[in-house]
Amino acid sequence: MRQLLSDSFLKQSKIKPDARRVSISDTKTKGLAVDIRKNGVTFYFRSTYQGRAKRVTLGHFPTINVADARAMCSEIMRQTLLKSHEEFVEPESTMHLDEYYQRHFLPWCQVYQKTYSSHRSLYKNHLKDRLGDMSVKDVSNKHIYSLVMDLHKNGYSKSFINKSVQHFRSALKKSEQLCEIQTHSSLKNTFSLPTAPPKKERFLNDKEARRLRDYINMNCEDEVVLLIGFLMYTGARRHEAMNSEWQHINLNDKDWYVPITKSGKPRHIVLNKKAIEIVQMAEKLQLKKHGHIMQWLFVNPQTHKPYRCIFHKWNRIRNELGLQNMRIHDLRHSFASTLVNNGATLYEVQKLLGHSRSATTERYAHLANHRLQRAASLIDKAYS
C-alpha cells in the first residue's frame, strides 16, 4: 500500500481488529515506510545494496514525526552513496608488508591461529627481505609465482612451497579485515600450486629399531637422545614431547596428560614400561645436572627451557645408525605400524595416537591386511 505520509494521517490511522499490521510506503520519499500495529506506528527505511535488501528501523511515531523520518532517510541514502563511491576510489593506504605483518597480522595470528610459528618463520626467512618494503595492496600473484620459483630453485620441497603459498595468500586476504586494505585484484583468482608427490611413509624395521634402542640405552645422559626415545616408545607428536611437564606425568597410573594437542583438545597417553624407564632416566639426569627437577621433562641445558629444534642432533644420529630418510615424525608411524603388526586393532591405535578421526588411522589398514594375508597363507601349509 502506498500513501503520502503525514502526521495527521498517522494520528488517525487504525487497523482492522483481525489484522496484525498494515505496511504503508511513502510516495514522497523513496524507501520510507511505516508499520501500523495495534500498539503503535514504526518508521523504517528499506533499501537494496550490492544485491541485498536491507531494512533499518528509524523510530516510533510520535517520538519522531514524518519530517524527522524523511531527514533520516536522506542521510542514510547519502552515506550509502558515499560508501559505494569509495569502492571505485583507490585507497589511500600505502602500508608496507613489513608493517602489516609486524603490527597487525602476526599479533592477530598469535591469538587466533595455531599456525603462528609457521607464519612468523615464513615471513622472517622468505618474505621480509624480498617483499617487506612493498605496499600490501601492490602484492599480486605475480610476486607469489616468483617466490615459488625461487623456493623451488633453492631445493625446497613442493609440499613446503604449497604450504607457504597458502599461508601467504591467506595473510594478504586477511588485510582487508584487519586494516581495511583493498588487496590486489589478482588474489581473487585461483592460484595454481605445484603438484606435490604423494607422501612416503617410512617405518623402522626390526633391525633399525634395535639399533636405535641400543643407541638410546648407551646415551641415556643426553637429553635429546632421551627425548627421541620418548617419541619412539609413546608415538607422541614432537611438540607434545618437547613441551611435556612433570606435573602431567603420573607414573603410578602410567599416564601422561597432554593439555594441548594438534586438535586443540587435551588427551591422555598410556605409558608403557620402556616409556616409564625413559621418564625415570630423565629424572635422574636432571637431578645430576641441576640438583632439582625442572618444569619440563626434557630441558635444553643452555636455555633451561624446552627444546625448539632437535633436527641437527637427530640428523647426526640417523646418519650414524644408517636410518636414511627417517624423519622424527616417522617414529610416530613406526609406533603405529609396530602395534598393528603385533595384533593391535585400528581402534586401539587411533586412541593411542590421539587421532580425532578414524579415517586418519586408516592409513595403517594395509599393515593389518598383510598380517591377515600371512594368517590366510597358513592354509597352504595345512593343505599341502
CSV table of N, CA and C in Angstrom, one decimal, residues 17-71:
chain,number,residue,atom,x,y,z
A,17,PRO,N,-9.6,-5.1,13.4
A,17,PRO,CA,-9.4,-6.0,14.6
A,17,PRO,C,-8.7,-7.3,14.3
A,18,ASP,N,-8.9,-7.9,13.1
A,18,ASP,CA,-8.3,-9.2,12.8
A,18,ASP,C,-7.0,-9.1,12.1
A,19,ALA,N,-6.5,-7.9,11.9
A,19,ALA,CA,-5.2,-7.7,11.2
A,19,ALA,C,-4.1,-7.5,12.2
A,20,ARG,N,-2.9,-8.1,11.9
A,20,ARG,CA,-1.7,-7.9,12.8
A,20,ARG,C,-1.0,-6.6,12.6
A,21,ARG,N,-0.9,-6.2,11.3
A,21,ARG,CA,-0.2,-5.0,11.0
A,21,ARG,C,-0.6,-4.6,9.6
A,22,VAL,N,-0.3,-3.3,9.3
A,22,VAL,CA,-0.5,-2.7,7.9
A,22,VAL,C,0.8,-2.0,7.6
A,23,SER,N,1.4,-2.3,6.4
A,23,SER,CA,2.6,-1.6,5.9
A,23,SER,C,2.2,-0.6,4.8
A,24,ILE,N,2.7,0.6,5.0
A,24,ILE,CA,2.4,1.7,4.0
A,24,ILE,C,3.7,2.3,3.6
A,25,SER,N,3.9,2.5,2.3
A,25,SER,CA,5.1,3.1,1.7
A,25,SER,C,4.8,4.5,1.4
A,26,ASP,N,5.8,5.4,1.7
A,26,ASP,CA,5.6,6.9,1.4
A,26,ASP,C,5.8,7.1,-0.1
A,27,THR,N,4.9,7.9,-0.7
A,27,THR,CA,5.0,8.3,-2.1
A,27,THR,C,6.0,9.4,-2.3
A,28,LYS,N,6.4,10.1,-1.3
A,28,LYS,CA,7.3,11.3,-1.5
A,28,LYS,C,8.8,10.9,-1.3
A,29,THR,N,9.1,10.1,-0.3
A,29,THR,CA,10.5,9.7,0.0
A,29,THR,C,10.7,8.2,-0.3
A,30,LYS,N,11.5,7.9,-1.3
A,30,LYS,CA,11.7,6.5,-1.7
A,30,LYS,C,12.4,5.7,-0.5
A,31,GLY,N,11.8,4.6,-0.2
A,31,GLY,CA,12.3,3.7,0.8
A,31,GLY,C,11.7,3.9,2.2
A,32,LEU,N,11.0,5.1,2.4
A,32,LEU,CA,10.4,5.3,3.7
A,32,LEU,C,9.1,4.6,3.8
A,33,ALA,N,8.8,3.9,4.9
A,33,ALA,CA,7.6,3.2,5.1
A,33,ALA,C,7.3,3.1,6.6
A,34,VAL,N,6.0,2.8,6.9
A,34,VAL,CA,5.6,2.6,8.3
A,34,VAL,C,4.9,1.3,8.5
A,35,ASP,N,5.0,0.7,9.6
A,35,ASP,CA,4.2,-0.4,10.1
A,35,ASP,C,3.3,0.1,11.1
A,36,ILE,N,2.0,-0.1,10.8
A,36,ILE,CA,0.9,0.3,11.8
A,36,ILE,C,0.4,-1.0,12.5
A,37,ARG,N,0.6,-1.0,13.8
A,37,ARG,CA,0.1,-2.1,14.6
A,37,ARG,C,-0.8,-1.6,15.6
A,38,LYS,N,-1.4,-2.5,16.4
A,38,LYS,CA,-2.4,-2.2,17.4
A,38,LYS,C,-1.7,-1.3,18.5
A,39,ASN,N,-0.4,-1.6,18.7
A,39,ASN,CA,0.3,-1.0,19.8
A,39,ASN,C,1.1,0.2,19.4
A,40,GLY,N,1.0,0.6,18.1
A,40,GLY,CA,1.7,1.8,17.7
A,40,GLY,C,2.2,1.8,16.2
A,41,VAL,N,2.9,2.9,15.9
A,41,VAL,CA,3.4,3.1,14.5
A,41,VAL,C,4.9,3.2,14.5
A,42,THR,N,5.5,2.4,13.6
A,42,THR,CA,7.0,2.4,13.5
A,42,THR,C,7.5,2.8,12.1
A,43,PHE,N,8.4,3.7,12.0
A,43,PHE,CA,9.1,4.1,10.8
A,43,PHE,C,10.2,3.2,10.5
A,44,TYR,N,10.4,2.9,9.2
A,44,TYR,CA,11.6,2.2,8.8
A,44,TYR,C,12.0,2.5,7.4
A,45,PHE,N,13.3,2.2,7.0
A,45,PHE,CA,13.8,2.6,5.7
A,45,PHE,C,14.2,1.3,5.0
A,46,ARG,N,13.8,1.1,3.8
A,46,ARG,CA,14.1,-0.1,3.0
A,46,ARG,C,15.0,0.3,1.9
A,47,SER,N,16.1,-0.5,1.6
A,47,SER,CA,17.0,-0.2,0.5
A,47,SER,C,17.6,-1.5,0.0
A,48,THR,N,18.3,-1.4,-1.1
A,48,THR,CA,19.0,-2.6,-1.7
A,48,THR,C,20.4,-2.1,-2.0
A,49,TYR,N,21.4,-2.9,-1.4
A,49,TYR,CA,22.8,-2.5,-1.5
A,49,TYR,C,23.6,-3.8,-1.9
A,50,GLN,N,24.2,-3.7,-3.1
A,50,GLN,CA,25.0,-4.9,-3.6
A,50,GLN,C,24.2,-6.1,-3.7
A,51,GLY,N,22.9,-6.0,-4.1
A,51,GLY,CA,22.0,-7.1,-4.3
A,51,GLY,C,21.4,-7.6,-3.1
A,52,ARG,N,21.6,-7.0,-1.9
A,52,ARG,CA,20.9,-7.4,-0.7
A,52,ARG,C,19.9,-6.4,-0.2
A,53,ALA,N,18.8,-6.9,0.2
A,53,ALA,CA,17.7,-6.0,0.7
A,53,ALA,C,18.0,-5.7,2.2
A,54,LYS,N,17.9,-4.4,2.6
A,54,LYS,CA,18.2,-4.1,3.9
A,54,LYS,C,17.0,-3.3,4.5
A,55,ARG,N,16.8,-3.4,5.8
A,55,ARG,CA,15.6,-2.7,6.4
A,55,ARG,C,16.2,-2.1,7.7
A,56,VAL,N,16.1,-0.8,7.9
A,56,VAL,CA,16.6,-0.1,9.0
A,56,VAL,C,15.4,0.5,9.8
A,57,THR,N,15.3,0.2,11.1
A,57,THR,CA,14.2,0.8,11.9
A,57,THR,C,14.7,2.2,12.3
A,58,LEU,N,13.8,3.2,12.0
A,58,LEU,CA,14.1,4.6,12.3
A,58,LEU,C,13.6,5.0,13.7
A,59,GLY,N,12.5,4.6,14.1
A,59,GLY,CA,11.9,5.0,15.4
A,59,GLY,C,10.4,4.9,15.4
A,60,HIS,N,9.8,5.3,16.5
A,60,HIS,CA,8.3,5.2,16.7
A,60,HIS,C,7.7,6.6,16.6
A,61,PHE,N,6.5,6.6,16.0
A,61,PHE,CA,5.6,7.8,16.0
A,61,PHE,C,4.8,7.8,17.3
A,62,PRO,N,4.7,9.0,18.0
A,62,PRO,CA,5.1,10.3,17.6
A,62,PRO,C,6.4,10.8,18.1
A,63,THR,N,7.3,9.8,18.7
A,63,THR,CA,8.6,10.2,19.2
A,63,THR,C,9.4,10.9,18.1
A,64,ILE,N,9.3,10.4,16.9
A,64,ILE,CA,9.8,11.2,15.7
A,64,ILE,C,8.6,11.3,14.7
A,65,ASN,N,8.5,12.4,14.0
A,65,ASN,CA,7.4,12.7,13.1
A,65,ASN,C,7.9,12.3,11.7
A,66,VAL,N,7.0,12.6,10.7
A,66,VAL,CA,7.2,12.3,9.4
A,66,VAL,C,8.4,13.0,8.8
A,67,ALA,N,8.5,14.3,9.2
A,67,ALA,CA,9.6,15.2,8.7
A,67,ALA,C,11.0,14.6,9.2
A,68,ASP,N,11.0,14.2,10.5
A,68,ASP,CA,12.3,13.6,11.0
A,68,ASP,C,12.6,12.3,10.3
A,69,ALA,N,11.6,11.5,10.0
A,69,ALA,CA,11.9,10.2,9.3
A,69,ALA,C,12.4,10.5,7.9
A,70,ARG,N,11.9,11.5,7.2
A,70,ARG,CA,12.3,11.8,5.8
A,70,ARG,C,13.8,12.3,5.9
A,71,ALA,N,14.1,13.1,6.9
A,71,ALA,CA,15.5,13.6,7.0
A,71,ALA,C,16.5,12.4,7.3
